[in-house]
Coordinates of N, CA and C in Angstrom, one line a residue:
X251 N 133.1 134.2 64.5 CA 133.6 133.2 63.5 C 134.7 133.8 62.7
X252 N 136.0 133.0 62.9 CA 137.1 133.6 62.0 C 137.6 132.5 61.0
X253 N 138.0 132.7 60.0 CA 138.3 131.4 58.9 C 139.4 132.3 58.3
X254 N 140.7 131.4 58.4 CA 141.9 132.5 57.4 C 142.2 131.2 56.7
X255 N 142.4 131.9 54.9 CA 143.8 130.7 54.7 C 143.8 131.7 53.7
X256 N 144.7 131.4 52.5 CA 145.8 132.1 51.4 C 144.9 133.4 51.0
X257 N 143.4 133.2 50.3 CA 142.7 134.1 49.9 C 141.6 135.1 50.5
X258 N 141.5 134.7 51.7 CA 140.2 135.1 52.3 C 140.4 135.4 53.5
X259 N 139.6 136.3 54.7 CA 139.7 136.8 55.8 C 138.5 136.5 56.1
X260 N 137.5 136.5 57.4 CA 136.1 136.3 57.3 C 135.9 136.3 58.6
X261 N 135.3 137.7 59.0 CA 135.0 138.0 60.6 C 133.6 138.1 60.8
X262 N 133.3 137.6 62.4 CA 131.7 137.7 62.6 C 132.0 137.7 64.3
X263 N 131.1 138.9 64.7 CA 131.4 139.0 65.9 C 130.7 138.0 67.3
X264 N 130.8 137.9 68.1 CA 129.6 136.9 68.9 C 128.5 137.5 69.1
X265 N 127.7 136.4 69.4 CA 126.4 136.7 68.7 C 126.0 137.5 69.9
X266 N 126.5 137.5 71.3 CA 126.0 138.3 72.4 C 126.0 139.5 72.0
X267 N 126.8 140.0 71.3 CA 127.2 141.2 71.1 C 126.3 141.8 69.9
X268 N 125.6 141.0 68.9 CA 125.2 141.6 67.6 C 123.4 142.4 68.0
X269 N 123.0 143.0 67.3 CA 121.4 143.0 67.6 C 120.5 141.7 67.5
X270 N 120.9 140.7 66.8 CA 120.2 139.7 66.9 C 120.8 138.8 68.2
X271 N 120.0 138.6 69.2 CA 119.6 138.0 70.1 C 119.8 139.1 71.3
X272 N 119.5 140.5 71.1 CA 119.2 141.1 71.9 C 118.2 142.4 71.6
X273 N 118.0 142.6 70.0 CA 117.2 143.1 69.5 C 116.7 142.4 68.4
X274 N 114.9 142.4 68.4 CA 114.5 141.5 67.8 C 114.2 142.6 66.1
X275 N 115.5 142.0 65.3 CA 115.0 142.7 64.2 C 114.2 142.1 63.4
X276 N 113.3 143.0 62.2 CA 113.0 142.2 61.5 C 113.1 142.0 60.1
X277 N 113.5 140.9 59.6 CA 114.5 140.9 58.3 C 113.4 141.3 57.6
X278 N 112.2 141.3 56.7 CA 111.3 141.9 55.5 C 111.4 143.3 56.0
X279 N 111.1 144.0 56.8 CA 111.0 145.5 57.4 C 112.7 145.7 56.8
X280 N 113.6 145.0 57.4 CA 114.9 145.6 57.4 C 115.5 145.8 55.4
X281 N 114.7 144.7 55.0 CA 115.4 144.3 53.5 C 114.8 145.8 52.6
X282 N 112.8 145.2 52.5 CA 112.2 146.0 51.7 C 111.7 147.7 52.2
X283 N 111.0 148.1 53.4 CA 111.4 148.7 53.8 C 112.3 149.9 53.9
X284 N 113.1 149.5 54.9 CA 114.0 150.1 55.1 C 115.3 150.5 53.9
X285 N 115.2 149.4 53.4 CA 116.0 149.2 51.9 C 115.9 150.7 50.9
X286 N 114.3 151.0 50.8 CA 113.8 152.1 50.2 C 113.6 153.6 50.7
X287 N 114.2 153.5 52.0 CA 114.6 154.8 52.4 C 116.0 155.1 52.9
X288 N 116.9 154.7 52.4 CA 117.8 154.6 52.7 C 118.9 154.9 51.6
X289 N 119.6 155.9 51.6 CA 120.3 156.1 50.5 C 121.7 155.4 50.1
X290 N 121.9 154.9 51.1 CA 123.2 153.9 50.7 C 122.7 152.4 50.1
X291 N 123.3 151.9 49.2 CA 122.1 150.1 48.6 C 123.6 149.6 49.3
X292 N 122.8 148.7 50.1 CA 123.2 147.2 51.3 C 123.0 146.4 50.5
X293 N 123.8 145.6 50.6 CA 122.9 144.2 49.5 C 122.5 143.4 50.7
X294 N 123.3 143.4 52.2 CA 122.5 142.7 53.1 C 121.9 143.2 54.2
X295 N 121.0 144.1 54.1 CA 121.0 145.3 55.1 C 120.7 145.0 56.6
X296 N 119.7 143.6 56.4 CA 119.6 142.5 58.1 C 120.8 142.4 58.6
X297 N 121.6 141.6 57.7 CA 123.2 142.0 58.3 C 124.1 143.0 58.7
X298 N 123.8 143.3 57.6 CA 124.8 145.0 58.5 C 124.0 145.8 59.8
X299 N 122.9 145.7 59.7 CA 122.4 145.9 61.0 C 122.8 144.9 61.8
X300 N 122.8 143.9 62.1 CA 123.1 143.2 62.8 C 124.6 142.9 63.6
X301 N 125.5 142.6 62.3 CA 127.3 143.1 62.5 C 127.1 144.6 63.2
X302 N 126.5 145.8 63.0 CA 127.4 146.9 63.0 C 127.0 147.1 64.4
X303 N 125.7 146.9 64.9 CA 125.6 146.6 66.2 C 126.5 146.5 67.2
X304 N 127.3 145.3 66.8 CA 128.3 144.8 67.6 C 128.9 145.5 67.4
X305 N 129.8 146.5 66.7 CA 131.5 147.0 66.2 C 130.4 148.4 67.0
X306 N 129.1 148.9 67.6 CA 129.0 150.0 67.9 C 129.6 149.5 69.3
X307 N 129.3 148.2 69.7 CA 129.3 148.3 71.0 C 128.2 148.4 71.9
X308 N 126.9 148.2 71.3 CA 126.0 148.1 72.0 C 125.3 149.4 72.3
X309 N 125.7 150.1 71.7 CA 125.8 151.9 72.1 C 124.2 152.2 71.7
X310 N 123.3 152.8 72.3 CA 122.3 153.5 71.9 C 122.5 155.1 71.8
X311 N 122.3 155.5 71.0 CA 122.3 157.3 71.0 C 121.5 158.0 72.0
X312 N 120.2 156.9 72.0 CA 119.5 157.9 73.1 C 118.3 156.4 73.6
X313 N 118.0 156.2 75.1 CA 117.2 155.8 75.3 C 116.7 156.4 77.1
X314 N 114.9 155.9 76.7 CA 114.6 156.9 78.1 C 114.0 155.9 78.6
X315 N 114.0 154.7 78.8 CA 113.7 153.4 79.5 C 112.3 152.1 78.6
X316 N 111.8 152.9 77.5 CA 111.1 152.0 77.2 C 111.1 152.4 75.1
X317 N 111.9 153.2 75.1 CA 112.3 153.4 73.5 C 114.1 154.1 73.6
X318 N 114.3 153.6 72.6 CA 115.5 154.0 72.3 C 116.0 154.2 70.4
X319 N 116.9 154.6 70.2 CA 117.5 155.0 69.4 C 119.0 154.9 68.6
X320 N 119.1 154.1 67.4 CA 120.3 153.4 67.3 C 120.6 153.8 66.0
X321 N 122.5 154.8 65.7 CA 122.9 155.1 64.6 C 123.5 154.0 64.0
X322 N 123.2 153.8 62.5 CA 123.4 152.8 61.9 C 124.4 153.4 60.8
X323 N 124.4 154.3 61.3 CA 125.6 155.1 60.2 C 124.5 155.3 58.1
X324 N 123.1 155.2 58.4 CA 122.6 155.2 57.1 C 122.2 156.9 56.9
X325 N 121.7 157.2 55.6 CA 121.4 158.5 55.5 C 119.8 158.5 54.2
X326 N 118.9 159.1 54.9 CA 117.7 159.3 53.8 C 118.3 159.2 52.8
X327 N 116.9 158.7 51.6 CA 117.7 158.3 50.5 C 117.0 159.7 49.3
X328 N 117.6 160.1 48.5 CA 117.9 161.5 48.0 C 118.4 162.9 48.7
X329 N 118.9 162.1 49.6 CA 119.3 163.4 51.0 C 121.2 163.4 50.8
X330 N 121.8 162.2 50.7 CA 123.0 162.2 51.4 C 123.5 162.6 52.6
X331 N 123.1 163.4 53.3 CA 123.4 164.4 54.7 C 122.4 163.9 55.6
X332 N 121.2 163.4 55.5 CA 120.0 163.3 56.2 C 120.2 162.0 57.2
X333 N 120.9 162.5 58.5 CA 120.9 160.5 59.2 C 119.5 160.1 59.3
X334 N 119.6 158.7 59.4 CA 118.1 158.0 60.1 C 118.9 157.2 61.2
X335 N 117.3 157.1 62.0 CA 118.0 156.1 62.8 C 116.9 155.5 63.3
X336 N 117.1 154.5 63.8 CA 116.5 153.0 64.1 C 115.6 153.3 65.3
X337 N 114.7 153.1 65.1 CA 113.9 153.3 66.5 C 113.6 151.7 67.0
X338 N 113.7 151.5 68.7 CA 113.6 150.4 69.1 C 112.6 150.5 70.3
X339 N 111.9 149.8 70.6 CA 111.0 149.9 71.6 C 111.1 148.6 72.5
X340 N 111.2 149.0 74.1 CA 111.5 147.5 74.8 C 110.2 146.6 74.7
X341 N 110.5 145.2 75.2 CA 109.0 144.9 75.5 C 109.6 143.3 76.0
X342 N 108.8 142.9 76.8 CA 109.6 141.8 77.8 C 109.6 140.6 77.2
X343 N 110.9 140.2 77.8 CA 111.8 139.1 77.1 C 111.3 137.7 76.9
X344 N 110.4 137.6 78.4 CA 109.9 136.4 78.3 C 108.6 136.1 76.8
X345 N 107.9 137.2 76.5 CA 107.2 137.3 75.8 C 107.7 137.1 73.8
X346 N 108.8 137.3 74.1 CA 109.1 137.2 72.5 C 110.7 136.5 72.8
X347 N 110.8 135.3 72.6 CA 112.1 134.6 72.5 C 113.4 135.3 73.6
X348 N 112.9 136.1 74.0 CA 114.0 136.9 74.7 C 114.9 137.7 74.9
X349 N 113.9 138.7 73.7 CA 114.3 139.7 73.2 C 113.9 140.9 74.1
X350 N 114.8 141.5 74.8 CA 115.0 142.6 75.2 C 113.9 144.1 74.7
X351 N 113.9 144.0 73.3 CA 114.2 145.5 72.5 C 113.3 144.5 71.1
X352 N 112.7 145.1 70.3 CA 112.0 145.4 69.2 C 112.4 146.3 68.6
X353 N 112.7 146.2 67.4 CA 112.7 146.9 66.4 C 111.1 147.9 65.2
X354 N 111.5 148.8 65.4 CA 109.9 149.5 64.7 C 109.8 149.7 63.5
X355 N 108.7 149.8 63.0 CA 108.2 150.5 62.1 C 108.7 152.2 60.9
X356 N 109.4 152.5 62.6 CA 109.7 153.9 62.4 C 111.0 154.3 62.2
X357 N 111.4 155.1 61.3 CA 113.0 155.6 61.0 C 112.8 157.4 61.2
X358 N 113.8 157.6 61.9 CA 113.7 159.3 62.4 C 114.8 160.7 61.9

């Protein structure tokens, strides 16, 4: 989605590309959650997970066919230096909307 005129710029990448509709995130986990370990404050943090997805490129850091692992560029919170990263676990598509990939519980 792009919208230009005098004051504003406003990009959104396709949605093939984002983690939503190919990883099933979940927005209460991602807000409250995740929110609280995390040392950077998001004010949309479903979203930025979502957008940054796409600008990674789809990139997983590490996966070994049924979990994987996704930098979200965040850092524990009283750490500054400490990455986390997203743990995703596969689980079949036909079974949940068509989601590829789950999102967990777990931050590493």
């Amino acid at each position: 989605k792009q919208k230009l005129n005098d004051t504003k710029a406003e990009y959104g990448p396709l949605r093939i590309h984002c983690a939503e509709g190919n990883i099933q995130l979940i927005r209460k986990l991602s807000e409250t959650v995740m929110g609280d370990a995390i040392e950077e404050k998001v004010p949309y943090l479903f979203s930025y997970m979502n957008k940054s997805y796409a600008l990674k490129q789809n990139k997983k850091e590490f996966q070994n066919g049924s979990i994987a692992v996704i930098n979200y560029d965040l850092h524990a919170a009283n750490t500054k230096d400490e990455n986390l990263y997203c743990v995703i676990e596969k689980q079949r598509k036909d079974s949940n909307r068509n989601y590829g990939w789950k999102m967990t519980h777990t931050m590493i």
